[in-house]
mmCIF file of C-alpha atoms in Angstrom:
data_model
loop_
_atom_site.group_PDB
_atom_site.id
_atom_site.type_symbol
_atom_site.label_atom_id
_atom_site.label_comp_id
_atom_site.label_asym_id
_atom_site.label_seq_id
_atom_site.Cartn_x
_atom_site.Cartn_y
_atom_site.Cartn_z
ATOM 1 C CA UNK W 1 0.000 0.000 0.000
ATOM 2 C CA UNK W 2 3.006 2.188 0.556
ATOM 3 C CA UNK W 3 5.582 1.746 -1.724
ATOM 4 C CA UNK W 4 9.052 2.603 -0.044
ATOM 5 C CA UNK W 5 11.798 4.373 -2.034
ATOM 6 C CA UNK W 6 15.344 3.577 -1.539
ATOM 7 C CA UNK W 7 17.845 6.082 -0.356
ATOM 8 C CA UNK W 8 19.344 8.339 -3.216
ATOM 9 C CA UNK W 9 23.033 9.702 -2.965
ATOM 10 C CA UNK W 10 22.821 13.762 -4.076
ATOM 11 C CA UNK W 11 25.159 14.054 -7.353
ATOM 12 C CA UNK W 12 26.723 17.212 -5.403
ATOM 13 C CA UNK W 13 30.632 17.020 -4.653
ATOM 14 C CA UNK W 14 31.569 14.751 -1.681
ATOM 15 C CA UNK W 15 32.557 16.763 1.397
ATOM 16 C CA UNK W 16 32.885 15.060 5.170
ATOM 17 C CA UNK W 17 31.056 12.848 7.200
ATOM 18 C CA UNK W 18 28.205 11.225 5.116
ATOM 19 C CA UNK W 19 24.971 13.443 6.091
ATOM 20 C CA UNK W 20 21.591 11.679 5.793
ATOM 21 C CA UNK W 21 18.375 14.265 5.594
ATOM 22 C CA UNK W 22 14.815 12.106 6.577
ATOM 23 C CA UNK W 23 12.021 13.651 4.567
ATOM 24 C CA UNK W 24 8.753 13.205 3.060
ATOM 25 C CA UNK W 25 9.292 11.936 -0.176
ATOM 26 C CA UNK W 26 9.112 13.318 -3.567
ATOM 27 C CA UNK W 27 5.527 14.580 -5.256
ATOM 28 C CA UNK W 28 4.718 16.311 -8.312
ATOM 29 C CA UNK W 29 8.247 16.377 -9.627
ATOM 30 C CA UNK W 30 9.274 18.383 -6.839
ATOM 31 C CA UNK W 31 12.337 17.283 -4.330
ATOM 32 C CA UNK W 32 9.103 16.592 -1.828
ATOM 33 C CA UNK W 33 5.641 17.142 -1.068
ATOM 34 C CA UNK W 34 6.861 19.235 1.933
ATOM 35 C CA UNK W 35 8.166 22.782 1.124
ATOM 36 C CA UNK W 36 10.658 22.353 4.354
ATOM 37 C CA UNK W 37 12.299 19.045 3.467
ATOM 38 C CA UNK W 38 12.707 20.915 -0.452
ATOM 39 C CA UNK W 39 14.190 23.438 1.558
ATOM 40 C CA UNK W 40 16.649 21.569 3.330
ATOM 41 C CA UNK W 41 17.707 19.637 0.565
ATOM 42 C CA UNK W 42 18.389 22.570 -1.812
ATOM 43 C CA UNK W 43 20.402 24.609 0.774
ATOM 44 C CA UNK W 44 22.263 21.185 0.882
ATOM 45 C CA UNK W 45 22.800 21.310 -2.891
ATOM 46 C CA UNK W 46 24.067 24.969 -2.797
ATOM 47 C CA UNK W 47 26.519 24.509 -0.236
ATOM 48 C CA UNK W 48 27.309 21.891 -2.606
ATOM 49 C CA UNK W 49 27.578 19.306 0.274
ATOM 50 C CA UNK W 50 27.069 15.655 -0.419
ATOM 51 C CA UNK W 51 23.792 13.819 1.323
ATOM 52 C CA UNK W 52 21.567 10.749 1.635
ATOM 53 C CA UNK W 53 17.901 10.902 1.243
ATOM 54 C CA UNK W 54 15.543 8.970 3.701
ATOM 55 C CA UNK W 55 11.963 8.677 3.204
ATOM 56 C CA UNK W 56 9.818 8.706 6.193
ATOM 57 C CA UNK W 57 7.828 5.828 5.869
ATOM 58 C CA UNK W 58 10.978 3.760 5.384
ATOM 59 C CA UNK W 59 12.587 5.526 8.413
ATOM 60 C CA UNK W 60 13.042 3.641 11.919
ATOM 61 C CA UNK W 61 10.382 3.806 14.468
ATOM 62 C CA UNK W 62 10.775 6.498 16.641
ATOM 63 C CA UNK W 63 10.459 9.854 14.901
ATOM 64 C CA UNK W 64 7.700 12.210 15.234
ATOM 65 C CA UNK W 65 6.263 12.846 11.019
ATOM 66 C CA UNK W 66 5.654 16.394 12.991
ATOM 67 C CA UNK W 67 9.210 17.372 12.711
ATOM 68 C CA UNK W 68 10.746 16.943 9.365
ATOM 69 C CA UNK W 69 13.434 17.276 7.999
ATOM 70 C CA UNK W 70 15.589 15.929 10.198
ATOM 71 C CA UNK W 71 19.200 15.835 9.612
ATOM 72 C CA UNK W 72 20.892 12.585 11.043
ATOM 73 C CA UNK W 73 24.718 13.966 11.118
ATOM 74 C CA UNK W 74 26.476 11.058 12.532
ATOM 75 C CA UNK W 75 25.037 9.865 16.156
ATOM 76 C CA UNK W 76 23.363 13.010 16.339
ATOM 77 C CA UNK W 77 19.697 13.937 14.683
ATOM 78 C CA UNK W 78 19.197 17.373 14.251
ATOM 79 C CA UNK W 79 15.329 18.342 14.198
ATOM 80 C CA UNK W 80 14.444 21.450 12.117
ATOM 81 C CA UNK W 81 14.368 24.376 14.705
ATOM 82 C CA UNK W 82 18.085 23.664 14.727
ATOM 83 C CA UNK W 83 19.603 22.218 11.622
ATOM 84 C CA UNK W 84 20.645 25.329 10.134
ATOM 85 C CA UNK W 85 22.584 26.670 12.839
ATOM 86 C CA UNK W 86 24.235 22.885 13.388
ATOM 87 C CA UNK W 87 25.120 23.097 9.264
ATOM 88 C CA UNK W 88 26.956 26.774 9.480
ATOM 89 C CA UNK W 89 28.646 25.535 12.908
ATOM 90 C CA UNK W 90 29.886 22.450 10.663
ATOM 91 C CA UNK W 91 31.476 24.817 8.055
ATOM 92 C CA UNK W 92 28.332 24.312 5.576
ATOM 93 C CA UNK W 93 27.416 27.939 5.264
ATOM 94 C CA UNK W 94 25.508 28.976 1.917
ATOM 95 C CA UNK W 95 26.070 32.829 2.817
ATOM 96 C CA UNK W 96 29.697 32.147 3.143
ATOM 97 C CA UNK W 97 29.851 34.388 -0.034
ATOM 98 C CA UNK W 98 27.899 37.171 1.365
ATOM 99 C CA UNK W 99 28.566 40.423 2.789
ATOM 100 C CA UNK W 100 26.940 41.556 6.371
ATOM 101 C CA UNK W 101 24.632 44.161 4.214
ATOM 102 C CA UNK W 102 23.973 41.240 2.272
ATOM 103 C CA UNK W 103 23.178 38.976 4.888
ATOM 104 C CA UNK W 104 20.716 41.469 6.686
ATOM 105 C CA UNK W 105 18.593 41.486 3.023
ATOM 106 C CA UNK W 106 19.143 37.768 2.677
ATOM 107 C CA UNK W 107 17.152 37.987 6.070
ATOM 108 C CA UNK W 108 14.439 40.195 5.013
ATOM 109 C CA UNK W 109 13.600 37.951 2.041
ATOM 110 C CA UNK W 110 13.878 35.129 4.002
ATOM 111 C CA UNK W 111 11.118 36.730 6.549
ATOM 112 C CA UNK W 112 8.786 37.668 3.112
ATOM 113 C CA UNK W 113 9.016 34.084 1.801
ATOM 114 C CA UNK W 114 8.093 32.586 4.540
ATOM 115 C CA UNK W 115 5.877 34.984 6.931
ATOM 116 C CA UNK W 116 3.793 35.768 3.887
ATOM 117 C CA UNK W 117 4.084 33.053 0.954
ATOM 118 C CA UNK W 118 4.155 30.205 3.043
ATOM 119 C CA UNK W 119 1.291 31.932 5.042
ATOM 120 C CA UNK W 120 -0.508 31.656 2.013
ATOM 121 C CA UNK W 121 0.671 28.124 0.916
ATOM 122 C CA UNK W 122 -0.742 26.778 4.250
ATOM 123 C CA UNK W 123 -4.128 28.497 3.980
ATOM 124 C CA UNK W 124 -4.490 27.007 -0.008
ATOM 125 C CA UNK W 125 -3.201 23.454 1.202
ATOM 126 C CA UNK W 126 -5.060 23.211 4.445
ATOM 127 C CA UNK W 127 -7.785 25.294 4.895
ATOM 128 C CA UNK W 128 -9.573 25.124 1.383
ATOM 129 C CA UNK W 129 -11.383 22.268 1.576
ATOM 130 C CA UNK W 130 -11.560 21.030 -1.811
ATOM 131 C CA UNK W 131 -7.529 21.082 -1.785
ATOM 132 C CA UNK W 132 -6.928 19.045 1.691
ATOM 133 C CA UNK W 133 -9.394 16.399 0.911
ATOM 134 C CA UNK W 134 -8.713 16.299 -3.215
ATOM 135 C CA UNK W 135 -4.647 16.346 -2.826
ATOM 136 C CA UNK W 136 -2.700 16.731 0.566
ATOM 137 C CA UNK W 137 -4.803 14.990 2.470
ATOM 138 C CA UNK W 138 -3.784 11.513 0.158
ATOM 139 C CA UNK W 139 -0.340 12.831 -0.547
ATOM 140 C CA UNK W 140 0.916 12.769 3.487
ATOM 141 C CA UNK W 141 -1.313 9.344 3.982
ATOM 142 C CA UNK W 142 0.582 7.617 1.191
ATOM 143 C CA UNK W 143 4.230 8.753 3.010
ATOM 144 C CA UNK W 144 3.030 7.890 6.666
ATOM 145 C CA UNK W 145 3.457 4.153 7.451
ATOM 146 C CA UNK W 146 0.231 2.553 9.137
ATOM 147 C CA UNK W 147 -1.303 3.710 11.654
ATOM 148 C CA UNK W 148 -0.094 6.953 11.225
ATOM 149 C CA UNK W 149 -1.771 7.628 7.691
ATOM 150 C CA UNK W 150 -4.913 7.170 8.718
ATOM 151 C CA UNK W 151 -5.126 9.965 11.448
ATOM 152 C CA UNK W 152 -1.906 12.348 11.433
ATOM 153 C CA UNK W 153 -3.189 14.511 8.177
ATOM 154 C CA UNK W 154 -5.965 15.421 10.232
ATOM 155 C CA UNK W 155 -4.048 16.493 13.057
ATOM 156 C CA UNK W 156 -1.823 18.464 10.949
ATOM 157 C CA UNK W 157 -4.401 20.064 9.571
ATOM 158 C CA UNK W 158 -5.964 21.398 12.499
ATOM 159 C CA UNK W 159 -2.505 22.919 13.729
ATOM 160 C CA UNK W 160 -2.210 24.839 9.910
ATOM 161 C CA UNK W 161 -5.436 25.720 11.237
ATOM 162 C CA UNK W 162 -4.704 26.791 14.344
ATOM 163 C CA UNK W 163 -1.274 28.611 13.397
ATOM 164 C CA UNK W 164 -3.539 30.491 10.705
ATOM 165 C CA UNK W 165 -5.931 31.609 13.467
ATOM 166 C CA UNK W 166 -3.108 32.917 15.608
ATOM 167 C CA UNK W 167 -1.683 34.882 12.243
ATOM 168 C CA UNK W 168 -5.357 36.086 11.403
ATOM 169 C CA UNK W 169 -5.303 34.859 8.331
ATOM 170 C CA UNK W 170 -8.097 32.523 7.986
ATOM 171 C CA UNK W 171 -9.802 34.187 5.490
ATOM 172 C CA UNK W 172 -9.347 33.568 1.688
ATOM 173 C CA UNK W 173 -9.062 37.632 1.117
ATOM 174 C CA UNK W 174 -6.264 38.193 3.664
ATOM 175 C CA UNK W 175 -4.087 34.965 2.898
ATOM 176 C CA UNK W 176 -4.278 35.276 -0.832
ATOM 177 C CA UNK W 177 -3.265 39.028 -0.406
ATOM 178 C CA UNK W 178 -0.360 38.346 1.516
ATOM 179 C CA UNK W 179 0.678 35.736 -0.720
ATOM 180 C CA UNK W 180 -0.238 38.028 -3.827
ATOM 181 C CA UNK W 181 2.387 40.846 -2.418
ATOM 182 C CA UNK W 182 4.874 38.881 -1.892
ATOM 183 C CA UNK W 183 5.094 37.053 -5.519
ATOM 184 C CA UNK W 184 4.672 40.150 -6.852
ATOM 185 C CA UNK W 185 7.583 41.395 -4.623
ATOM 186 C CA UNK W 186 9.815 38.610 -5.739
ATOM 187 C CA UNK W 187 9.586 38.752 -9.510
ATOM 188 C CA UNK W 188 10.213 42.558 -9.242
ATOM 189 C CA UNK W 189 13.423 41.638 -7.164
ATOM 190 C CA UNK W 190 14.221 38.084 -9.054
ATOM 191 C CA UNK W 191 13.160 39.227 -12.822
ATOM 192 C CA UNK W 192 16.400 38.870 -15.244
ATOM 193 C CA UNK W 193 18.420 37.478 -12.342
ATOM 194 C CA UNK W 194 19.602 33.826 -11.462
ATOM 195 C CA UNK W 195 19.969 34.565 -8.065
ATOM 196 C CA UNK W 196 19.190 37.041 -5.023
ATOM 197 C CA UNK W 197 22.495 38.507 -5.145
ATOM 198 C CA UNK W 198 25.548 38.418 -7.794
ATOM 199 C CA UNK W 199 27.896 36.028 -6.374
ATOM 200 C CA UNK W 200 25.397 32.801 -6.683
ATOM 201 C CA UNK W 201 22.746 31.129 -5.119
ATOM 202 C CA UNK W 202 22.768 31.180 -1.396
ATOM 203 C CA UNK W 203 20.627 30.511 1.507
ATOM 204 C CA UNK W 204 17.131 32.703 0.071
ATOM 205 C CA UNK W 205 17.862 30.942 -3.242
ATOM 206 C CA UNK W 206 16.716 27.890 -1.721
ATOM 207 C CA UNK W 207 14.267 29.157 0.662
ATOM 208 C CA UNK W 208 12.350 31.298 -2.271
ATOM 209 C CA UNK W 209 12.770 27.759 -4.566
ATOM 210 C CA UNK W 210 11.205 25.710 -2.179
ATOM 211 C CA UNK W 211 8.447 27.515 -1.332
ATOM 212 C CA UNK W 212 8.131 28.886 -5.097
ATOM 213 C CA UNK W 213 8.262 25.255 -6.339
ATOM 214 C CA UNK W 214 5.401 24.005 -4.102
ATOM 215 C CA UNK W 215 3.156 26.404 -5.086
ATOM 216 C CA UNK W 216 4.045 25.986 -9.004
ATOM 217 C CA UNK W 217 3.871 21.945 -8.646
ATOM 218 C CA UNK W 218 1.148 21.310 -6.052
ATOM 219 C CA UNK W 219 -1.803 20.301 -8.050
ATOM 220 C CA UNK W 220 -4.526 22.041 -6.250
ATOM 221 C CA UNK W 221 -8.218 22.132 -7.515
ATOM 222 C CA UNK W 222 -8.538 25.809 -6.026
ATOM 223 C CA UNK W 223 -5.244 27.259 -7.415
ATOM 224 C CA UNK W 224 -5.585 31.015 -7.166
ATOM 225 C CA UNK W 225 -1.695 30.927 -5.676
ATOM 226 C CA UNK W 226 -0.384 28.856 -8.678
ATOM 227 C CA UNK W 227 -2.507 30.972 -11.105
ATOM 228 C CA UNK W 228 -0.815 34.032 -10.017
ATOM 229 C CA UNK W 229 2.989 32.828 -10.120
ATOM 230 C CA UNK W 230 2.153 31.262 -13.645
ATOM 231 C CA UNK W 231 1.227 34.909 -14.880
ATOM 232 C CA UNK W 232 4.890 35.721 -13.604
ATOM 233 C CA UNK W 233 7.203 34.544 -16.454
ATOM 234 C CA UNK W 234 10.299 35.820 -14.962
ATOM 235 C CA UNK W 235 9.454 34.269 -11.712
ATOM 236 C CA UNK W 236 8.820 30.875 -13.231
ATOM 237 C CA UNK W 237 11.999 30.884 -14.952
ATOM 238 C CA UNK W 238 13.676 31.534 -11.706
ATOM 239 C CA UNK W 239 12.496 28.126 -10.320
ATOM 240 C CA UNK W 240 13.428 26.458 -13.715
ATOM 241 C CA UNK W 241 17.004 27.814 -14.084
ATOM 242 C CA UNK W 242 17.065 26.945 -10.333
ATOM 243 C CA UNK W 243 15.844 23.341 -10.430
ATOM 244 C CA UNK W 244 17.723 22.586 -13.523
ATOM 245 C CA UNK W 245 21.197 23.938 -11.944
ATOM 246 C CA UNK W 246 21.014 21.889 -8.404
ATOM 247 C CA UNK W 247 18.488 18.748 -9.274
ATOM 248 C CA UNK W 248 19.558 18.459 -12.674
ATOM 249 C CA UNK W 249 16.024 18.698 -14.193
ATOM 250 C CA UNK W 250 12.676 20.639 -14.360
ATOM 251 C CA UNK W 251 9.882 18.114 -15.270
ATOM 252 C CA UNK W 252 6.382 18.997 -16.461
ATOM 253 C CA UNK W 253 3.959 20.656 -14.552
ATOM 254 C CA UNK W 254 0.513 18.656 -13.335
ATOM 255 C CA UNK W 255 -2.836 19.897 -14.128
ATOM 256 C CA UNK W 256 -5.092 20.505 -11.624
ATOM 257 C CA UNK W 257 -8.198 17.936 -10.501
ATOM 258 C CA UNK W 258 -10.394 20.819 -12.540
ATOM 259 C CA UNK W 259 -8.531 21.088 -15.464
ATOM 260 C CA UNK W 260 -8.389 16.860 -16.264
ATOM 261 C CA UNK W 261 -11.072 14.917 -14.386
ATOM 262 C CA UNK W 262 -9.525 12.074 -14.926
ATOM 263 C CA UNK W 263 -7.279 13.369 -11.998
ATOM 264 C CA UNK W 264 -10.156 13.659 -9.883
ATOM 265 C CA UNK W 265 -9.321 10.916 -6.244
ATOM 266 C CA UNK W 266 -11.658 8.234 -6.174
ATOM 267 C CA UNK W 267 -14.043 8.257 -3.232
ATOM 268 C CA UNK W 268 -13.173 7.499 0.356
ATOM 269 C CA UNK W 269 -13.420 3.635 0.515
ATOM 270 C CA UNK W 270 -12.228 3.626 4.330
ATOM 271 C CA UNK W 271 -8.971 2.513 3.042
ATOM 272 C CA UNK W 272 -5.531 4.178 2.340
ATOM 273 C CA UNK W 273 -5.571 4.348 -1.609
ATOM 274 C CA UNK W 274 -2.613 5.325 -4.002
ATOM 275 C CA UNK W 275 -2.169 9.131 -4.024
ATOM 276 C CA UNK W 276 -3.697 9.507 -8.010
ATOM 277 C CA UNK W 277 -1.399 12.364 -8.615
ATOM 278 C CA UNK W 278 1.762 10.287 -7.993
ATOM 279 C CA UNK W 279 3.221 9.385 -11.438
ATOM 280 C CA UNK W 280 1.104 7.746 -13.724
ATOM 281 C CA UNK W 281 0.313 5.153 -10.465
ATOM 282 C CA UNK W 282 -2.096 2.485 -11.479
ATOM 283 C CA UNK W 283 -5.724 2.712 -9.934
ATOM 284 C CA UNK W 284 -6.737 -1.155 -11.115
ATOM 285 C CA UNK W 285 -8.963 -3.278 -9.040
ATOM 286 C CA UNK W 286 -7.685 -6.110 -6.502
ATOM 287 C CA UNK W 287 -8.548 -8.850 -4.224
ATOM 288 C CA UNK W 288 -11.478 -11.100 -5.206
ATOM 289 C CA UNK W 289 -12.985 -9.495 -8.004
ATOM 290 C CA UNK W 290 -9.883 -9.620 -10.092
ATOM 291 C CA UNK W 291 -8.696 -12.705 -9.020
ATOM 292 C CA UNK W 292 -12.122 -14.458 -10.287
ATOM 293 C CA UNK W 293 -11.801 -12.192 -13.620
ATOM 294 C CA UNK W 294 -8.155 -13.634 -14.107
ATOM 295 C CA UNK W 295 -9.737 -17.349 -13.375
ATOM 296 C CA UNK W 296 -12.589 -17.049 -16.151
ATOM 297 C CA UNK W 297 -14.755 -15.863 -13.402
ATOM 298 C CA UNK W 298 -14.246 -18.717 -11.073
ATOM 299 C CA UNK W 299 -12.488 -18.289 -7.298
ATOM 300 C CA UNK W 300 -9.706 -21.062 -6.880
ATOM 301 C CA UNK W 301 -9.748 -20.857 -3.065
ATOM 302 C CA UNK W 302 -11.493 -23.702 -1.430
ATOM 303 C CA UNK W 303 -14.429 -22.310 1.044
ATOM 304 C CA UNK W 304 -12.218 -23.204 4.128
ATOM 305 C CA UNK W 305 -9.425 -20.670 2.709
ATOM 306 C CA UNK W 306 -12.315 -18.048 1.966
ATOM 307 C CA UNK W 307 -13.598 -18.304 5.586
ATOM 308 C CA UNK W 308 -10.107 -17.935 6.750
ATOM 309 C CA UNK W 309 -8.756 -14.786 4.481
ATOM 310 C CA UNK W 310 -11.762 -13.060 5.030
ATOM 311 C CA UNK W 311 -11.435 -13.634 9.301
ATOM 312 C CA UNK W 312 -7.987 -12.419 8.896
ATOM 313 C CA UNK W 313 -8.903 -9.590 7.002
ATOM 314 C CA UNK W 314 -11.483 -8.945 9.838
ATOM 315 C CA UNK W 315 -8.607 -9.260 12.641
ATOM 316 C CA UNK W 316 -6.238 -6.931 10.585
ATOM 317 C CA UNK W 317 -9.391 -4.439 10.242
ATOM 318 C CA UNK W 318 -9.989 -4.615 14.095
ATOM 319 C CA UNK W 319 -6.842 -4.467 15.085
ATOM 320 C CA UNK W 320 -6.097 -1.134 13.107
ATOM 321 C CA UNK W 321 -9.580 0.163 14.136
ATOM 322 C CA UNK W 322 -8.596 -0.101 17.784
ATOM 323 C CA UNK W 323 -5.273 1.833 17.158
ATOM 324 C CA UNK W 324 -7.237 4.621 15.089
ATOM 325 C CA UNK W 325 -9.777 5.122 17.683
ATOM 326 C CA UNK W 326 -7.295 4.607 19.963
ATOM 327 C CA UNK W 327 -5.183 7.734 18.392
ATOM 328 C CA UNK W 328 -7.885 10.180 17.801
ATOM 329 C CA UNK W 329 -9.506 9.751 21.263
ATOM 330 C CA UNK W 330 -6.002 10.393 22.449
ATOM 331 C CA UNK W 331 -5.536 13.236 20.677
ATOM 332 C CA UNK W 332 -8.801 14.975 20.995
ATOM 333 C CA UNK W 333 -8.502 15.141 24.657
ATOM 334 C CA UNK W 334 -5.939 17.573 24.531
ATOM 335 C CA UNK W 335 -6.750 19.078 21.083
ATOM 336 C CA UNK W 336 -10.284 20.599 22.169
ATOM 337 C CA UNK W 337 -8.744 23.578 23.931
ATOM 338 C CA UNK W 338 -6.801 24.475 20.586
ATOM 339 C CA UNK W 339 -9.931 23.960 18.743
ATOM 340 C CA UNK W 340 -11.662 26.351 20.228
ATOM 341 C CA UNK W 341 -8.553 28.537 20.374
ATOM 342 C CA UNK W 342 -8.382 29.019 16.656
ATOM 343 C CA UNK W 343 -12.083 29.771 16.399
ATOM 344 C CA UNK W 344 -12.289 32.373 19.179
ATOM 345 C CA UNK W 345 -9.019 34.239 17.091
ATOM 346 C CA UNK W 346 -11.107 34.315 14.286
ATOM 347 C CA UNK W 347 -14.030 35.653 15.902
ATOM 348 C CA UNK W 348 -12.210 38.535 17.345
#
């Protein structure tokens, strides 16, 4: 149900101590369906430091899907609040270049990209509806390993929610503005340029590509982010030329669910099904239906191994039944309070 996908060596020169970054794997031909791991691995590729890719779902048991990327350097795992400052105390600095004038803009960027763009990204990925439940919802439950899919895109939903609420920017009008300003603000800065400043790509390169690149990619049926950057040429080249420099390629963009229906999810089945946006992945039909079609219409199981498959299929359900229940009880006992946080901001 989840396929797994083996670790990747960066084609970036070799420097040091092997680095390995977990992440949330790939999506949409971008370096992953999270803006922060495509973040982390593109200041990587700057600093043109050599790394390992993990996927999450492949990772060891143990690590909280709330806090990625996390750089294992060694022994030591660095979670995101800190990796950063652990990389530029190791001597992997992509400012190294930069002057402190310089570094003071690089900062102010930085704070635009992030304070308003991303503001905006959240609000289009988790708060329109029709996006969570047509595309990220599916995209994070095919990365999580079981039990985890099944519950955790809620929960990380309601804290985009919540963080929204505390920002006041639950509504459509202020998000999209902010978001509005600051591509607007970027292609004026970033138009005829390869980079933020002359001497190369440094550390708002990959901060403005990451979060540039998940807007541009992320198929979402309400796309009035994506619609904007596409009418920004210049700014659209700047995440080409940028993609094509440090991962080697810029592949095709997706339509959106609205554009080609045949995009469209399938309905909820109470199962985890195959993300449909994920490369061409199959949708065909399984278990008994096609396994009669592929005998002339005939079951080769005896009625004793029927009874048994489907009581083991009953035990399996139970079993992960329990554990969801289990983990949303859980978690709703000490989520209420930040429910009704986020709803009393927006009143106010």
């Amino acid at each position: 149900l989840f396929p797994r996908m083996a670790a990747t060596t960066a084609q970036v020169l070799p420097a040091g101590p092997t680095l390995r970054l977990l992440q949330y794997s790939p999506a949409w031909g971008a370096p992953s369906v999270d803006p922060r791991c495509t973040k982390a691995q593109a200041y990587l590729r700057v600093c043109g430091r050599s790394y390992e890719v993990e996927d999450a779902s492949a990772a060891a048991p143990g690590w909280s899907p709330l806090l990625l990327p996390v750089l294992r350097d060694g022994a030591r795992a660095v979670e995101p609040d800190g990796l950063y400052a652990h990389l530029r105390e190791g001597g992997i600095d992509a400012d190294a270049k930069l002057s402190a004038e310089e570094r003071a803009e690089s900062a102010a960027w930085t704070a635009l990209v992030e304070e308003r763009l991303g503001l905006a990204l959240l609000y289009a990925c988790w708060a329109e509806e029709d996006n969570y439940a047509a595309v990220l919802k599916p995209a994070y439950a095919q990365r999580l390993p079981l039990p985890l899919c099944l519950y955790l895109p809620w929960t990380m939903r309601r804290r985009a929610l919540s963080q929204l609420a505390r920002r006041g920017a639950m509504g459509e009008g202020v998000a999209y503005r902010l978001g509005g300003e600051a591509l607007e603000a970027l292609n004026t800065r970033l138009a005829g340029r390869g980079s933020f400043f002359a001497s190369g790509a440094s550390a708002v390169d990959a901060t403005a590509f990451s979060y540039l690149t998940a807007v541009l990619r992320c198929p979402l049926p309400r796309d009035t982010l994506r619609a904007h950057l596409k009418s920004l040429p210049a700014l659209c080249s700047y995440v080409e030329a940028f993609s094509t420099t440090f991962f080697g390629s810029f592949e095709p963009l997706l339509p959106s669910p609205e554009t080609d229906p045949r995009l469209r999810p399938p309905p909820l089945t109470g199962r985890p099904t195959a993300f449909p946006y994920a490369f061409g992945a199959d949708e065909g039909g399984g278990g008994e239906a096609s396994e009669a079609a592929a005998g002339g219409g005939k079951s080769s199981r005896t009625p004793k191994q029927r009874r048994f498959k489907e009581r083991s299929r009953n035990a399996v359900l139970g079993a992960l039944g329990g554990a969801l229940v289990y983990a949303v009880a859980t978690d709703l006992v000490g989520g209420e309070e930040e429910l009704d946080e986020y709803a009393a901001d927006e009143q106010q």
